[in-house]
């Protein structure tokens, strides 16, 4: 295939994720052999926006039970694309370390509608690729996805029970926090543990200087892998040297208060914090 790669990225609507967005785009274009088209998916107060949300009036997207400000957007991508072609979804907290055309040009097997990381009943859709036409028969109407605060969880459960619709791709297209692999083996690094995100030291400082707070309200720790911290910092510096600017990713008008689930008790993942029993000491030191 030589067509344009369509990328949909879930990100914050209050300028919290600017560093993530810039590194994602720079790293994506750095390695891409085909043209790419990025759609930033952010909650909006603009009624004409596909991502419009006015929770106090019960209009648009209902993010009440989402972990992030964009959790439920991924299920609407086939509808956004008018159920035509294919589309790749990814969270904003990724660094692309390979040519995205490799994933884009992977053929769908008969009967599969989405590619993701996993197997059996354990699947992760935080990086995924849709066959938009094939997905139409299996997704609820768009207004139901938007208006049902439980839609995100219902759809995760639906695919957990209909795994025959999912095609496993190379696990390195969604490498979670390194997973013990060297950097040169990783195709897409997803620094998924929100508490240890590689961008926090930059974004928290920037937001604090502006009198603002990050959307994540849980405890923040250093990522356990120094090489991944250095990798993010290097790509951030490269992007700036190449003429990228955080200003290019700022929204015209910040969304303001996001109605979503609190992450004050967020426990991260076993990759960054090790196997844990859930107690305070294991959370703090079992990383």
JSON list of N, CA, C and O in Angstrom, two decimals, residues 6 39-40 45 60 70 88 113 125 132 134 151 164 205 209 212 236 241 255 258 260 270 278:
[
{"chain": "A", "resi": 6, "resn": "UNK", "atom": "N", "xyz": [-3.51, 6.76, 8.33]},
{"chain": "A", "resi": 6, "resn": "UNK", "atom": "CA", "xyz": [-4.37, 7.55, 9.20]},
{"chain": "A", "resi": 6, "resn": "UNK", "atom": "C", "xyz": [-4.13, 7.16, 10.65]},
{"chain": "A", "resi": 6, "resn": "UNK", "atom": "O", "xyz": [-4.35, 6.02, 11.03]},
{"chain": "A", "resi": 39, "resn": "UNK", "atom": "N", "xyz": [-4.86, 12.67, 13.52]},
{"chain": "A", "resi": 39, "resn": "UNK", "atom": "CA", "xyz": [-6.07, 13.27, 14.08]},
{"chain": "A", "resi": 39, "resn": "UNK", "atom": "C", "xyz": [-5.93, 13.25, 15.60]},
{"chain": "A", "resi": 39, "resn": "UNK", "atom": "O", "xyz": [-5.90, 12.18, 16.22]},
{"chain": "A", "resi": 40, "resn": "UNK", "atom": "N", "xyz": [-5.83, 14.44, 16.20]},
{"chain": "A", "resi": 40, "resn": "UNK", "atom": "CA", "xyz": [-5.74, 14.54, 17.65]},
{"chain": "A", "resi": 40, "resn": "UNK", "atom": "C", "xyz": [-7.16, 14.50, 18.22]},
{"chain": "A", "resi": 40, "resn": "UNK", "atom": "O", "xyz": [-7.99, 15.34, 17.88]},
{"chain": "A", "resi": 45, "resn": "UNK", "atom": "N", "xyz": [-15.61, 21.83, 23.60]},
{"chain": "A", "resi": 45, "resn": "UNK", "atom": "CA", "xyz": [-16.89, 22.48, 23.88]},
{"chain": "A", "resi": 45, "resn": "UNK", "atom": "C", "xyz": [-17.55, 22.98, 22.59]},
{"chain": "A", "resi": 45, "resn": "UNK", "atom": "O", "xyz": [-18.64, 23.57, 22.65]},
{"chain": "A", "resi": 60, "resn": "UNK", "atom": "N", "xyz": [-23.22, 15.15, 24.02]},
{"chain": "A", "resi": 60, "resn": "UNK", "atom": "CA", "xyz": [-21.94, 14.71, 23.48]},
{"chain": "A", "resi": 60, "resn": "UNK", "atom": "C", "xyz": [-21.32, 13.57, 24.28]},
{"chain": "A", "resi": 60, "resn": "UNK", "atom": "O", "xyz": [-22.03, 12.72, 24.83]},
{"chain": "A", "resi": 70, "resn": "UNK", "atom": "N", "xyz": [-9.59, 10.57, 27.32]},
{"chain": "A", "resi": 70, "resn": "UNK", "atom": "CA", "xyz": [-9.86, 10.13, 25.94]},
{"chain": "A", "resi": 70, "resn": "UNK", "atom": "C", "xyz": [-10.16, 8.64, 25.84]},
{"chain": "A", "resi": 70, "resn": "UNK", "atom": "O", "xyz": [-10.25, 8.10, 24.74]},
{"chain": "A", "resi": 88, "resn": "UNK", "atom": "N", "xyz": [-5.39, 3.60, 12.38]},
{"chain": "A", "resi": 88, "resn": "UNK", "atom": "CA", "xyz": [-4.61, 3.21, 13.55]},
{"chain": "A", "resi": 88, "resn": "UNK", "atom": "C", "xyz": [-4.94, 4.12, 14.72]},
{"chain": "A", "resi": 88, "resn": "UNK", "atom": "O", "xyz": [-5.00, 5.35, 14.57]},
{"chain": "A", "resi": 113, "resn": "UNK", "atom": "N", "xyz": [-11.59, -7.78, 12.56]},
{"chain": "A", "resi": 113, "resn": "UNK", "atom": "CA", "xyz": [-11.97, -6.38, 12.35]},
{"chain": "A", "resi": 113, "resn": "UNK", "atom": "C", "xyz": [-11.02, -5.40, 13.03]},
{"chain": "A", "resi": 113, "resn": "UNK", "atom": "O", "xyz": [-11.05, -4.21, 12.73]},
{"chain": "A", "resi": 125, "resn": "UNK", "atom": "N", "xyz": [-6.05, -2.43, 23.60]},
{"chain": "A", "resi": 125, "resn": "UNK", "atom": "CA", "xyz": [-6.42, -1.66, 22.42]},
{"chain": "A", "resi": 125, "resn": "UNK", "atom": "C", "xyz": [-5.81, -0.26, 22.43]},
{"chain": "A", "resi": 125, "resn": "UNK", "atom": "O", "xyz": [-6.23, 0.59, 21.65]},
{"chain": "A", "resi": 132, "resn": "UNK", "atom": "N", "xyz": [-12.22, -0.49, 9.19]},
{"chain": "A", "resi": 132, "resn": "UNK", "atom": "CA", "xyz": [-13.40, 0.32, 9.54]},
{"chain": "A", "resi": 132, "resn": "UNK", "atom": "C", "xyz": [-14.69, -0.23, 8.95]},
{"chain": "A", "resi": 132, "resn": "UNK", "atom": "O", "xyz": [-15.74, -0.19, 9.61]},
{"chain": "A", "resi": 134, "resn": "UNK", "atom": "N", "xyz": [-15.38, -3.42, 8.17]},
{"chain": "A", "resi": 134, "resn": "UNK", "atom": "CA", "xyz": [-15.74, -4.67, 8.85]},
{"chain": "A", "resi": 134, "resn": "UNK", "atom": "C", "xyz": [-16.23, -4.42, 10.26]},
{"chain": "A", "resi": 134, "resn": "UNK", "atom": "O", "xyz": [-17.01, -5.22, 10.81]},
{"chain": "A", "resi": 151, "resn": "UNK", "atom": "N", "xyz": [-20.12, 2.95, 27.96]},
{"chain": "A", "resi": 151, "resn": "UNK", "atom": "CA", "xyz": [-19.86, 2.37, 26.64]},
{"chain": "A", "resi": 151, "resn": "UNK", "atom": "C", "xyz": [-18.43, 1.84, 26.52]},
{"chain": "A", "resi": 151, "resn": "UNK", "atom": "O", "xyz": [-18.21, 0.76, 25.94]},
{"chain": "A", "resi": 164, "resn": "UNK", "atom": "N", "xyz": [-12.67, -13.76, 18.55]},
{"chain": "A", "resi": 164, "resn": "UNK", "atom": "CA", "xyz": [-12.50, -14.21, 17.17]},
{"chain": "A", "resi": 164, "resn": "UNK", "atom": "C", "xyz": [-12.44, -13.04, 16.20]},
{"chain": "A", "resi": 164, "resn": "UNK", "atom": "O", "xyz": [-12.02, -13.18, 15.05]},
{"chain": "A", "resi": 205, "resn": "UNK", "atom": "N", "xyz": [6.30, 20.51, 35.37]},
{"chain": "A", "resi": 205, "resn": "UNK", "atom": "CA", "xyz": [7.03, 21.76, 35.62]},
{"chain": "A", "resi": 205, "resn": "UNK", "atom": "C", "xyz": [6.44, 22.90, 34.80]},
{"chain": "A", "resi": 205, "resn": "UNK", "atom": "O", "xyz": [6.24, 24.02, 35.30]},
{"chain": "A", "resi": 209, "resn": "UNK", "atom": "N", "xyz": [4.36, 26.21, 36.33]},
{"chain": "A", "resi": 209, "resn": "UNK", "atom": "CA", "xyz": [4.79, 27.59, 36.07]},
{"chain": "A", "resi": 209, "resn": "UNK", "atom": "C", "xyz": [3.65, 28.45, 35.54]},
{"chain": "A", "resi": 209, "resn": "UNK", "atom": "O", "xyz": [3.70, 29.68, 35.61]},
{"chain": "A", "resi": 212, "resn": "UNK", "atom": "N", "xyz": [-1.22, 25.84, 36.51]},
{"chain": "A", "resi": 212, "resn": "UNK", "atom": "CA", "xyz": [-2.14, 24.79, 36.09]},
{"chain": "A", "resi": 212, "resn": "UNK", "atom": "C", "xyz": [-1.72, 23.44, 36.68]},
{"chain": "A", "resi": 212, "resn": "UNK", "atom": "O", "xyz": [-0.59, 23.27, 37.14]},
{"chain": "A", "resi": 236, "resn": "UNK", "atom": "N", "xyz": [12.70, 14.38, 22.42]},
{"chain": "A", "resi": 236, "resn": "UNK", "atom": "CA", "xyz": [12.17, 15.72, 22.68]},
{"chain": "A", "resi": 236, "resn": "UNK", "atom": "C", "xyz": [13.14, 16.78, 22.19]},
{"chain": "A", "resi": 236, "resn": "UNK", "atom": "O", "xyz": [12.74, 17.75, 21.52]},
{"chain": "A", "resi": 241, "resn": "UNK", "atom": "N", "xyz": [15.01, 20.71, 18.01]},
{"chain": "A", "resi": 241, "resn": "UNK", "atom": "CA", "xyz": [16.08, 21.09, 17.08]},
{"chain": "A", "resi": 241, "resn": "UNK", "atom": "C", "xyz": [15.61, 21.06, 15.63]},
{"chain": "A", "resi": 241, "resn": "UNK", "atom": "O", "xyz": [16.12, 21.80, 14.78]},
{"chain": "A", "resi": 255, "resn": "UNK", "atom": "N", "xyz": [-10.33, 23.00, 27.54]},
{"chain": "A", "resi": 255, "resn": "UNK", "atom": "CA", "xyz": [-11.64, 22.42, 27.86]},
{"chain": "A", "resi": 255, "resn": "UNK", "atom": "C", "xyz": [-12.06, 22.74, 29.28]},
{"chain": "A", "resi": 255, "resn": "UNK", "atom": "O", "xyz": [-13.24, 22.92, 29.57]},
{"chain": "A", "resi": 258, "resn": "UNK", "atom": "N", "xyz": [-12.54, 18.25, 33.56]},
{"chain": "A", "resi": 258, "resn": "UNK", "atom": "CA", "xyz": [-12.91, 17.03, 32.85]},
{"chain": "A", "resi": 258, "resn": "UNK", "atom": "C", "xyz": [-13.66, 16.11, 33.81]},
{"chain": "A", "resi": 258, "resn": "UNK", "atom": "O", "xyz": [-13.18, 15.81, 34.90]},
{"chain": "A", "resi": 260, "resn": "UNK", "atom": "N", "xyz": [-14.32, 12.77, 34.85]},
{"chain": "A", "resi": 260, "resn": "UNK", "atom": "CA", "xyz": [-13.73, 11.47, 34.65]},
{"chain": "A", "resi": 260, "resn": "UNK", "atom": "C", "xyz": [-13.45, 10.82, 35.99]},
{"chain": "A", "resi": 260, "resn": "UNK", "atom": "O", "xyz": [-13.53, 11.47, 37.05]},
{"chain": "A", "resi": 270, "resn": "UNK", "atom": "N", "xyz": [2.76, -4.09, 36.46]},
{"chain": "A", "resi": 270, "resn": "UNK", "atom": "CA", "xyz": [3.81, -4.95, 36.98]},
{"chain": "A", "resi": 270, "resn": "UNK", "atom": "C", "xyz": [5.17, -4.70, 36.32]},
{"chain": "A", "resi": 270, "resn": "UNK", "atom": "O", "xyz": [6.20, -5.02, 36.90]},
{"chain": "A", "resi": 278, "resn": "UNK", "atom": "N", "xyz": [-0.66, -4.79, 46.62]},
{"chain": "A", "resi": 278, "resn": "UNK", "atom": "CA", "xyz": [-1.60, -3.68, 46.75]},
{"chain": "A", "resi": 278, "resn": "UNK", "atom": "C", "xyz": [-1.35, -2.85, 47.98]},
{"chain": "A", "resi": 278, "resn": "UNK", "atom": "O", "xyz": [-1.96, -1.80, 48.16]}
]
